[in-house]
Amino acid sequence: MSNANNAADAGAPLLELRGVSKEFHVPGHRVPLSAVSDVSFSVHEGETLGLVGESGCGKSTTARVIIQAPRPTRGEVLLRGVNMTALHGQSLRKARREVQMVFQDPYSSLDPRWKVRDLVAEPLRVNHMGTRTERAARVDELLSVVGLDPKQYGDRKPGNLSGGQAQRVGIARALALSPSLVICDEAVSSLDVSIRAQILNLLEDLRQELGLTYLFIAHDLTVVKHVSDWVGVMYLGRLCEHGRSDVIYRSPAHPYTASLLAAVSETATAPDRSDAGEIPSPFNPPSGCRFRTRCPYAQERCAEEVPELRILSAGHRVACHFPLATS
């Protein structure tokens, strides 16, 4: 999942975001809420990009903008080189088949009145794919792929499943249309640790067996470390650091990334006060660098100039005027 700037030899990306922004007009506020601001990255086929950051940083909005629900305020979303923001009607519905989502809470994403086999068959039925017999066979195949016996679980309803089993159903449904890209939006954050590991292993096995590409959204950097080839770090709607997973975890260049790593690792080095203070309002983000009000290294330039993502080294970009020393 390399960015086009540092992986030109990897071929054309499967997914590319170019200057994507999303604003929402909220009743009672004169200015729009800036949920995502000028985000650009690319994901190459067969790899996983982990997108991390605190709650409210714009990760989930970015995911939904990719599938055009909602559409971005500005910018382009390209899937296999096709600009999805320019598609409408049947063309957009067809393109969306290539991108499916696995959500945080499997119970809220599964209709409690439906049986498991009907939930998994729904994408096939809606898209008029196959006969009833063919759809039934496909459902059995999908349930088996995610580790659920169709005979044992096919006629159960979500309320009769454990959290891990329900998430396996969600994964099976996401795979029904044979997508190229699967967006996992906090897909394991609601599961306990032992079940979380099982689902992560399942996702990795599916990636290798089916040639899937993942955009893996999480706030837990420990989880992202084990599943991602590349990592993008978001803060208050902007992408502040992007690079290969091993580089980011070994040598974070942005003070915010370092503070996130310090929160999950006793050996990580972080600025003394990088987690001080509250996150600013997205209705009125700080001028210049949005992290400057919480950053111990902030200087006058940080308030006056928005830092753009720039290349530090091969496979590593950072949006910081005074990046941390890297090795």
mmCIF file of N, CA and C in Angstrom, residues 39-151:
data_model
loop_
_atom_site.group_PDB
_atom_site.id
_atom_site.type_symbol
_atom_site.label_atom_id
_atom_site.label_comp_id
_atom_site.label_asym_id
_atom_site.label_seq_id
_atom_site.Cartn_x
_atom_site.Cartn_y
_atom_site.Cartn_z
ATOM 1 N N VAL A 39 -7.022 15.021 2.447
ATOM 2 C CA VAL A 39 -6.363 13.741 2.684
ATOM 3 C C VAL A 39 -6.015 13.072 1.357
ATOM 4 N N SER A 40 -4.775 12.661 1.245
ATOM 5 C CA SER A 40 -4.303 11.968 0.040
ATOM 6 C C SER A 40 -3.481 10.749 0.447
ATOM 7 N N PHE A 41 -3.819 9.605 -0.094
ATOM 8 C CA PHE A 41 -3.012 8.398 0.070
ATOM 9 C C PHE A 41 -3.446 7.398 -0.975
ATOM 10 N N SER A 42 -2.665 6.336 -1.129
ATOM 11 C CA SER A 42 -3.023 5.291 -2.076
ATOM 12 C C SER A 42 -2.782 3.936 -1.452
ATOM 13 N N VAL A 43 -3.511 2.943 -1.942
ATOM 14 C CA VAL A 43 -3.416 1.578 -1.447
ATOM 15 C C VAL A 43 -3.213 0.660 -2.647
ATOM 16 N N HIS A 44 -2.174 -0.139 -2.594
ATOM 17 C CA HIS A 44 -1.886 -1.047 -3.693
ATOM 18 C C HIS A 44 -2.468 -2.429 -3.428
ATOM 19 N N GLU A 45 -2.742 -3.130 -4.492
ATOM 20 C CA GLU A 45 -3.432 -4.412 -4.419
ATOM 21 C C GLU A 45 -2.646 -5.430 -3.586
ATOM 22 N N GLY A 46 -3.381 -6.143 -2.718
ATOM 23 C CA GLY A 46 -2.787 -7.202 -1.925
ATOM 24 C C GLY A 46 -2.147 -6.754 -0.635
ATOM 25 N N GLU A 47 -2.201 -5.453 -0.322
ATOM 26 C CA GLU A 47 -1.571 -4.943 0.885
ATOM 27 C C GLU A 47 -2.598 -4.334 1.837
ATOM 28 N N THR A 48 -2.140 -3.993 3.032
ATOM 29 C CA THR A 48 -3.026 -3.420 4.041
ATOM 30 C C THR A 48 -2.482 -2.085 4.510
ATOM 31 N N LEU A 49 -3.341 -1.078 4.464
ATOM 32 C CA LEU A 49 -3.035 0.230 5.044
ATOM 33 C C LEU A 49 -3.814 0.370 6.339
ATOM 34 N N GLY A 50 -3.112 0.581 7.439
ATOM 35 C CA GLY A 50 -3.762 0.849 8.716
ATOM 36 C C GLY A 50 -3.930 2.337 8.904
ATOM 37 N N LEU A 51 -5.149 2.764 9.186
ATOM 38 C CA LEU A 51 -5.444 4.180 9.400
ATOM 39 C C LEU A 51 -5.785 4.359 10.872
ATOM 40 N N VAL A 52 -4.977 5.147 11.587
ATOM 41 C CA VAL A 52 -5.114 5.238 13.035
ATOM 42 C C VAL A 52 -5.263 6.688 13.491
ATOM 43 N N GLY A 53 -5.725 6.835 14.727
ATOM 44 C CA GLY A 53 -5.893 8.147 15.335
ATOM 45 C C GLY A 53 -6.968 8.096 16.394
ATOM 46 N N GLU A 54 -7.035 9.148 17.199
ATOM 47 C CA GLU A 54 -8.026 9.207 18.264
ATOM 48 C C GLU A 54 -9.441 9.280 17.700
ATOM 49 N N SER A 55 -10.416 8.979 18.535
ATOM 50 C CA SER A 55 -11.817 9.081 18.120
ATOM 51 C C SER A 55 -12.111 10.500 17.656
ATOM 52 N N GLY A 56 -12.827 10.603 16.537
ATOM 53 C CA GLY A 56 -13.181 11.903 16.001
ATOM 54 C C GLY A 56 -12.156 12.495 15.060
ATOM 55 N N CYS A 57 -11.110 11.721 14.717
ATOM 56 C CA CYS A 57 -10.062 12.279 13.853
ATOM 57 C C CYS A 57 -10.430 12.223 12.377
ATOM 58 N N GLY A 58 -11.512 11.518 12.029
ATOM 59 C CA GLY A 58 -11.944 11.471 10.635
ATOM 60 C C GLY A 58 -11.714 10.148 9.941
ATOM 61 N N LYS A 59 -11.290 9.133 10.682
ATOM 62 C CA LYS A 59 -11.003 7.833 10.053
ATOM 63 C C LYS A 59 -12.250 7.220 9.412
ATOM 64 N N SER A 60 -13.327 7.130 10.191
ATOM 65 C CA SER A 60 -14.544 6.496 9.683
ATOM 66 C C SER A 60 -15.192 7.322 8.579
ATOM 67 N N THR A 61 -15.117 8.648 8.695
ATOM 68 C CA THR A 61 -15.648 9.495 7.625
ATOM 69 C C THR A 61 -14.873 9.257 6.340
ATOM 70 N N THR A 62 -13.562 9.105 6.445
ATOM 71 C CA THR A 62 -12.749 8.810 5.267
ATOM 72 C C THR A 62 -13.202 7.508 4.621
ATOM 73 N N ALA A 63 -13.478 6.494 5.454
ATOM 74 C CA ALA A 63 -13.936 5.205 4.934
ATOM 75 C C ALA A 63 -15.244 5.359 4.169
ATOM 76 N N ARG A 64 -16.162 6.108 4.728
ATOM 77 C CA ARG A 64 -17.475 6.262 4.097
ATOM 78 C C ARG A 64 -17.411 7.129 2.841
ATOM 79 N N VAL A 65 -16.503 8.072 2.835
ATOM 80 C CA VAL A 65 -16.309 8.890 1.633
ATOM 81 C C VAL A 65 -15.787 8.034 0.481
ATOM 82 N N ILE A 66 -14.992 7.022 0.808
ATOM 83 C CA ILE A 66 -14.459 6.146 -0.241
ATOM 84 C C ILE A 66 -15.588 5.456 -0.994
ATOM 85 N N ILE A 67 -16.621 5.012 -0.270
ATOM 86 C CA ILE A 67 -17.747 4.355 -0.936
ATOM 87 C C ILE A 67 -18.832 5.354 -1.355
ATOM 88 N N GLN A 68 -18.506 6.642 -1.239
ATOM 89 C CA GLN A 68 -19.407 7.718 -1.682
ATOM 90 C C GLN A 68 -20.705 7.758 -0.872
ATOM 91 N N ALA A 69 -20.593 7.503 0.422
ATOM 92 C CA ALA A 69 -21.757 7.572 1.300
ATOM 93 C C ALA A 69 -21.329 8.133 2.660
ATOM 94 N N PRO A 70 -21.102 9.461 2.720
ATOM 95 C CA PRO A 70 -21.453 10.511 1.768
ATOM 96 C C PRO A 70 -20.331 10.794 0.768
ATOM 97 N N ARG A 71 -20.670 11.587 -0.230
ATOM 98 C CA ARG A 71 -19.669 12.013 -1.195
ATOM 99 C C ARG A 71 -18.778 13.079 -0.566
ATOM 100 N N PRO A 72 -17.523 13.178 -1.018
ATOM 101 C CA PRO A 72 -16.639 14.205 -0.471
ATOM 102 C C PRO A 72 -17.075 15.606 -0.883
ATOM 103 N N THR A 73 -16.731 16.578 -0.077
ATOM 104 C CA THR A 73 -16.989 17.977 -0.421
ATOM 105 C C THR A 73 -16.053 18.424 -1.529
ATOM 106 N N ARG A 74 -14.814 17.970 -1.424
ATOM 107 C CA ARG A 74 -13.791 18.256 -2.444
ATOM 108 C C ARG A 74 -12.903 17.029 -2.594
ATOM 109 N N GLY A 75 -12.213 16.958 -3.725
ATOM 110 C CA GLY A 75 -11.250 15.891 -3.938
ATOM 111 C C GLY A 75 -11.797 14.741 -4.767
ATOM 112 N N GLU A 76 -10.942 13.764 -5.009
ATOM 113 C CA GLU A 76 -11.283 12.626 -5.852
ATOM 114 C C GLU A 76 -10.957 11.314 -5.155
ATOM 115 N N VAL A 77 -11.783 10.313 -5.420
ATOM 116 C CA VAL A 77 -11.548 8.952 -4.955
ATOM 117 C C VAL A 77 -11.487 8.070 -6.190
ATOM 118 N N LEU A 78 -10.314 7.511 -6.451
ATOM 119 C CA LEU A 78 -10.118 6.693 -7.648
ATOM 120 C C LEU A 78 -10.006 5.220 -7.270
ATOM 121 N N LEU A 79 -10.801 4.387 -7.920
ATOM 122 C CA LEU A 79 -10.744 2.940 -7.755
ATOM 123 C C LEU A 79 -10.342 2.342 -9.092
ATOM 124 N N ARG A 80 -9.185 1.712 -9.120
ATOM 125 C CA ARG A 80 -8.608 1.206 -10.372
ATOM 126 C C ARG A 80 -8.564 2.299 -11.446
ATOM 127 N N GLY A 81 -8.256 3.506 -11.004
ATOM 128 C CA GLY A 81 -8.107 4.621 -11.920
ATOM 129 C C GLY A 81 -9.398 5.318 -12.303
ATOM 130 N N VAL A 82 -10.545 4.786 -11.866
ATOM 131 C CA VAL A 82 -11.848 5.383 -12.187
ATOM 132 C C VAL A 82 -12.268 6.304 -11.046
ATOM 133 N N ASN A 83 -12.607 7.535 -11.366
ATOM 134 C CA ASN A 83 -13.010 8.514 -10.364
ATOM 135 C C ASN A 83 -14.439 8.217 -9.890
ATOM 136 N N MET A 84 -14.558 7.664 -8.682
ATOM 137 C CA MET A 84 -15.870 7.298 -8.160
ATOM 138 C C MET A 84 -16.743 8.509 -7.874
ATOM 139 N N THR A 85 -16.113 9.653 -7.626
ATOM 140 C CA THR A 85 -16.900 10.857 -7.347
ATOM 141 C C THR A 85 -17.676 11.334 -8.568
ATOM 142 N N ALA A 86 -17.302 10.842 -9.743
ATOM 143 C CA ALA A 86 -17.994 11.232 -10.976
ATOM 144 C C ALA A 86 -19.045 10.215 -11.389
ATOM 145 N N LEU A 87 -19.169 9.118 -10.634
ATOM 146 C CA LEU A 87 -20.123 8.068 -10.990
ATOM 147 C C LEU A 87 -21.477 8.295 -10.328
ATOM 148 N N HIS A 88 -22.515 7.831 -10.997
ATOM 149 C CA HIS A 88 -23.874 7.942 -10.469
ATOM 150 C C HIS A 88 -24.656 6.690 -10.864
ATOM 151 N N GLY A 89 -25.747 6.459 -10.167
ATOM 152 C CA GLY A 89 -26.674 5.404 -10.547
ATOM 153 C C GLY A 89 -26.037 4.035 -10.628
ATOM 154 N N GLN A 90 -26.328 3.312 -11.699
ATOM 155 C CA GLN A 90 -25.866 1.940 -11.867
ATOM 156 C C GLN A 90 -24.345 1.848 -11.903
ATOM 157 N N SER A 91 -23.690 2.844 -12.487
ATOM 158 C CA SER A 91 -22.227 2.827 -12.556
ATOM 159 C C SER A 91 -21.616 2.876 -11.162
ATOM 160 N N LEU A 92 -22.182 3.694 -10.283
ATOM 161 C CA LEU A 92 -21.676 3.785 -8.915
ATOM 162 C C LEU A 92 -21.974 2.506 -8.138
ATOM 163 N N ARG A 93 -23.172 1.959 -8.319
ATOM 164 C CA ARG A 93 -23.519 0.718 -7.625
ATOM 165 C C ARG A 93 -22.592 -0.420 -8.036
ATOM 166 N N LYS A 94 -22.249 -0.469 -9.311
ATOM 167 C CA LYS A 94 -21.347 -1.512 -9.792
ATOM 168 C C LYS A 94 -19.954 -1.341 -9.196
ATOM 169 N N ALA A 95 -19.481 -0.098 -9.132
ATOM 170 C CA ALA A 95 -18.154 0.167 -8.574
ATOM 171 C C ALA A 95 -18.106 -0.181 -7.090
ATOM 172 N N ARG A 96 -19.199 0.061 -6.403
ATOM 173 C CA ARG A 96 -19.239 -0.214 -4.961
ATOM 174 C C ARG A 96 -19.112 -1.700 -4.643
ATOM 175 N N ARG A 97 -19.428 -2.564 -5.598
ATOM 176 C CA ARG A 97 -19.283 -3.998 -5.357
ATOM 177 C C ARG A 97 -17.838 -4.360 -5.049
ATOM 178 N N GLU A 98 -16.918 -3.573 -5.607
ATOM 179 C CA GLU A 98 -15.490 -3.851 -5.417
ATOM 180 C C GLU A 98 -15.003 -3.449 -4.035
ATOM 181 N N VAL A 99 -15.802 -2.647 -3.317
ATOM 182 C CA VAL A 99 -15.398 -2.155 -2.004
ATOM 183 C C VAL A 99 -16.482 -2.504 -0.994
ATOM 184 N N GLN A 100 -16.157 -3.315 -0.011
ATOM 185 C CA GLN A 100 -17.122 -3.709 1.008
ATOM 186 C C GLN A 100 -16.572 -3.368 2.389
ATOM 187 N N MET A 101 -17.484 -3.262 3.379
ATOM 188 C CA MET A 101 -17.085 -2.839 4.714
ATOM 189 C C MET A 101 -17.442 -3.874 5.765
ATOM 190 N N VAL A 102 -16.573 -3.980 6.765
ATOM 191 C CA VAL A 102 -16.838 -4.757 7.974
ATOM 192 C C VAL A 102 -16.879 -3.750 9.117
ATOM 193 N N PHE A 103 -17.980 -3.718 9.855
ATOM 194 C CA PHE A 103 -18.203 -2.655 10.830
ATOM 195 C C PHE A 103 -17.790 -3.050 12.242
ATOM 196 N N GLN A 104 -17.732 -2.043 13.109
ATOM 197 C CA GLN A 104 -17.270 -2.239 14.481
ATOM 198 C C GLN A 104 -18.172 -3.167 15.281
ATOM 199 N N ASP A 105 -19.461 -2.904 15.264
ATOM 200 C CA ASP A 105 -20.410 -3.678 16.066
ATOM 201 C C ASP A 105 -21.192 -4.609 15.147
ATOM 202 N N PRO A 106 -20.866 -5.893 15.137
ATOM 203 C CA PRO A 106 -21.548 -6.807 14.213
ATOM 204 C C PRO A 106 -23.050 -6.903 14.485
ATOM 205 N N TYR A 107 -23.447 -6.764 15.745
ATOM 206 C CA TYR A 107 -24.868 -6.894 16.071
ATOM 207 C C TYR A 107 -25.691 -5.748 15.482
ATOM 208 N N SER A 108 -25.135 -4.529 15.490
ATOM 209 C CA SER A 108 -25.890 -3.396 14.948
ATOM 210 C C SER A 108 -25.909 -3.411 13.424
ATOM 211 N N SER A 109 -24.967 -4.137 12.797
ATOM 212 C CA SER A 109 -24.935 -4.188 11.330
ATOM 213 C C SER A 109 -25.676 -5.393 10.771
ATOM 214 N N LEU A 110 -26.158 -6.282 11.653
ATOM 215 C CA LEU A 110 -26.900 -7.462 11.226
ATOM 216 C C LEU A 110 -28.339 -7.357 11.712
ATOM 217 N N ASP A 111 -29.303 -7.523 10.821
ATOM 218 C CA ASP A 111 -30.721 -7.466 11.199
ATOM 219 C C ASP A 111 -31.030 -8.615 12.156
ATOM 220 N N PRO A 112 -31.449 -8.322 13.382
ATOM 221 C CA PRO A 112 -31.670 -9.386 14.373
ATOM 222 C C PRO A 112 -32.801 -10.337 14.012
ATOM 223 N N ARG A 113 -33.650 -9.962 13.046
ATOM 224 C CA ARG A 113 -34.803 -10.796 12.676
ATOM 225 C C ARG A 113 -34.443 -11.825 11.611
ATOM 226 N N TRP A 114 -33.285 -11.658 10.982
ATOM 227 C CA TRP A 114 -32.921 -12.520 9.862
ATOM 228 C C TRP A 114 -32.016 -13.663 10.313
ATOM 229 N N LYS A 115 -32.102 -14.773 9.603
ATOM 230 C CA LYS A 115 -31.201 -15.882 9.829
ATOM 231 C C LYS A 115 -29.849 -15.579 9.174
ATOM 232 N N VAL A 116 -28.830 -16.239 9.665
ATOM 233 C CA VAL A 116 -27.477 -16.017 9.168
ATOM 234 C C VAL A 116 -27.384 -16.219 7.660
ATOM 235 N N ARG A 117 -27.983 -17.295 7.152
ATOM 236 C CA ARG A 117 -27.870 -17.563 5.716
ATOM 237 C C ARG A 117 -28.551 -16.467 4.887
ATOM 238 N N ASP A 118 -29.609 -15.875 5.415
ATOM 239 C CA ASP A 118 -30.289 -14.792 4.691
ATOM 240 C C ASP A 118 -29.464 -13.508 4.726
ATOM 241 N N LEU A 119 -28.785 -13.267 5.851
ATOM 242 C CA LEU A 119 -27.930 -12.085 5.972
ATOM 243 C C LEU A 119 -26.772 -12.146 4.977
ATOM 244 N N VAL A 120 -26.161 -13.317 4.849
ATOM 245 C CA VAL A 120 -25.026 -13.462 3.942
ATOM 246 C C VAL A 120 -25.478 -13.445 2.486
ATOM 247 N N ALA A 121 -26.690 -13.936 2.236
ATOM 248 C CA ALA A 121 -27.205 -13.988 0.862
ATOM 249 C C ALA A 121 -27.722 -12.641 0.369
ATOM 250 N N GLU A 122 -27.980 -11.715 1.297
ATOM 251 C CA GLU A 122 -28.611 -10.450 0.902
ATOM 252 C C GLU A 122 -27.861 -9.701 -0.195
ATOM 253 N N PRO A 123 -26.521 -9.504 -0.121
ATOM 254 C CA PRO A 123 -25.832 -8.802 -1.216
ATOM 255 C C PRO A 123 -26.004 -9.493 -2.564
ATOM 256 N N LEU A 124 -26.034 -10.821 -2.562
ATOM 257 C CA LEU A 124 -26.214 -11.570 -3.805
ATOM 258 C C LEU A 124 -27.612 -11.353 -4.368
ATOM 259 N N ARG A 125 -28.601 -11.380 -3.474
ATOM 260 C CA ARG A 125 -29.991 -11.204 -3.906
ATOM 261 C C ARG A 125 -30.231 -9.795 -4.430
ATOM 262 N N VAL A 126 -29.734 -8.797 -3.708
ATOM 263 C CA VAL A 126 -29.941 -7.396 -4.106
ATOM 264 C C VAL A 126 -29.302 -7.114 -5.460
ATOM 265 N N ASN A 127 -28.165 -7.751 -5.711
ATOM 266 C CA ASN A 127 -27.459 -7.524 -6.976
ATOM 267 C C ASN A 127 -27.841 -8.537 -8.053
ATOM 268 N N HIS A 128 -28.903 -9.340 -7.787
ATOM 269 C CA HIS A 128 -29.448 -10.284 -8.763
ATOM 270 C C HIS A 128 -28.370 -11.233 -9.296
ATOM 271 N N MET A 129 -27.589 -11.764 -8.383
ATOM 272 C CA MET A 129 -26.496 -12.652 -8.771
ATOM 273 C C MET A 129 -26.865 -14.100 -8.494
ATOM 274 N N GLY A 130 -26.899 -14.920 -9.552
ATOM 275 C CA GLY A 130 -27.150 -16.344 -9.420
ATOM 276 C C GLY A 130 -28.601 -16.705 -9.177
ATOM 277 N N THR A 131 -28.879 -17.985 -9.301
ATOM 278 C CA THR A 131 -30.207 -18.501 -8.973
ATOM 279 C C THR A 131 -30.287 -18.720 -7.465
ATOM 280 N N ARG A 132 -31.463 -19.072 -6.986
ATOM 281 C CA ARG A 132 -31.626 -19.327 -5.559
ATOM 282 C C ARG A 132 -30.715 -20.464 -5.105
ATOM 283 N N THR A 133 -30.620 -21.500 -5.917
ATOM 284 C CA THR A 133 -29.753 -22.628 -5.577
ATOM 285 C C THR A 133 -28.287 -22.218 -5.564
ATOM 286 N N GLU A 134 -27.899 -21.439 -6.544
ATOM 287 C CA GLU A 134 -26.514 -20.968 -6.612
ATOM 288 C C GLU A 134 -26.182 -20.054 -5.440
ATOM 289 N N ARG A 135 -27.130 -19.199 -5.050
ATOM 290 C CA ARG A 135 -26.896 -18.318 -3.904
ATOM 291 C C ARG A 135 -26.764 -19.124 -2.619
ATOM 292 N N ALA A 136 -27.580 -20.147 -2.467
ATOM 293 C CA ALA A 136 -27.503 -20.993 -1.273
ATOM 294 C C ALA A 136 -26.145 -21.684 -1.187
ATOM 295 N N ALA A 137 -25.648 -22.149 -2.318
ATOM 296 C CA ALA A 137 -24.335 -22.804 -2.343
ATOM 297 C C ALA A 137 -23.229 -21.806 -2.020
ATOM 298 N N ARG A 138 -23.377 -20.599 -2.529
ATOM 299 C CA ARG A 138 -22.380 -19.558 -2.262
ATOM 300 C C ARG A 138 -22.362 -19.200 -0.781
ATOM 301 N N VAL A 139 -23.533 -19.128 -0.162
ATOM 302 C CA VAL A 139 -23.616 -18.827 1.267
ATOM 303 C C VAL A 139 -22.913 -19.900 2.082
ATOM 304 N N ASP A 140 -23.160 -21.159 1.757
ATOM 305 C CA ASP A 140 -22.486 -22.249 2.467
ATOM 306 C C ASP A 140 -20.969 -22.138 2.321
ATOM 307 N N GLU A 141 -20.527 -21.793 1.118
ATOM 308 C CA GLU A 141 -19.101 -21.647 0.861
ATOM 309 C C GLU A 141 -18.518 -20.507 1.716
ATOM 310 N N LEU A 142 -19.211 -19.378 1.754
ATOM 311 C CA LEU A 142 -18.720 -18.216 2.498
ATOM 312 C C LEU A 142 -18.658 -18.482 3.991
ATOM 313 N N LEU A 143 -19.682 -19.130 4.526
ATOM 314 C CA LEU A 143 -19.674 -19.446 5.951
ATOM 315 C C LEU A 143 -18.523 -20.388 6.287
ATOM 316 N N SER A 144 -18.268 -21.340 5.419
ATOM 317 C CA SER A 144 -17.158 -22.259 5.654
ATOM 318 C C SER A 144 -15.821 -21.526 5.606
ATOM 319 N N VAL A 145 -15.701 -20.578 4.683
ATOM 320 C CA VAL A 145 -14.461 -19.818 4.533
ATOM 321 C C VAL A 145 -14.127 -19.036 5.805
ATOM 322 N N VAL A 146 -15.151 -18.517 6.495
ATOM 323 C CA VAL A 146 -14.898 -17.727 7.701
ATOM 324 C C VAL A 146 -14.939 -18.579 8.973
ATOM 325 N N GLY A 147 -15.002 -19.898 8.807
ATOM 326 C CA GLY A 147 -14.903 -20.784 9.956
ATOM 327 C C GLY A 147 -16.197 -21.101 10.660
ATOM 328 N N LEU A 148 -17.333 -20.994 9.970
ATOM 329 C CA LEU A 148 -18.634 -21.326 10.553
ATOM 330 C C LEU A 148 -19.260 -22.470 9.763
ATOM 331 N N ASP A 149 -19.681 -23.491 10.459
ATOM 332 C CA ASP A 149 -20.345 -24.628 9.822
ATOM 333 C C ASP A 149 -21.740 -24.192 9.365
ATOM 334 N N PRO A 150 -22.020 -24.228 8.052
ATOM 335 C CA PRO A 150 -23.331 -23.778 7.556
ATOM 336 C C PRO A 150 -24.499 -24.522 8.191
ATOM 337 N N LYS A 151 -24.334 -25.814 8.440
ATOM 338 C CA LYS A 151 -25.416 -26.591 9.032
ATOM 339 C C LYS A 151 -25.665 -26.186 10.477
#
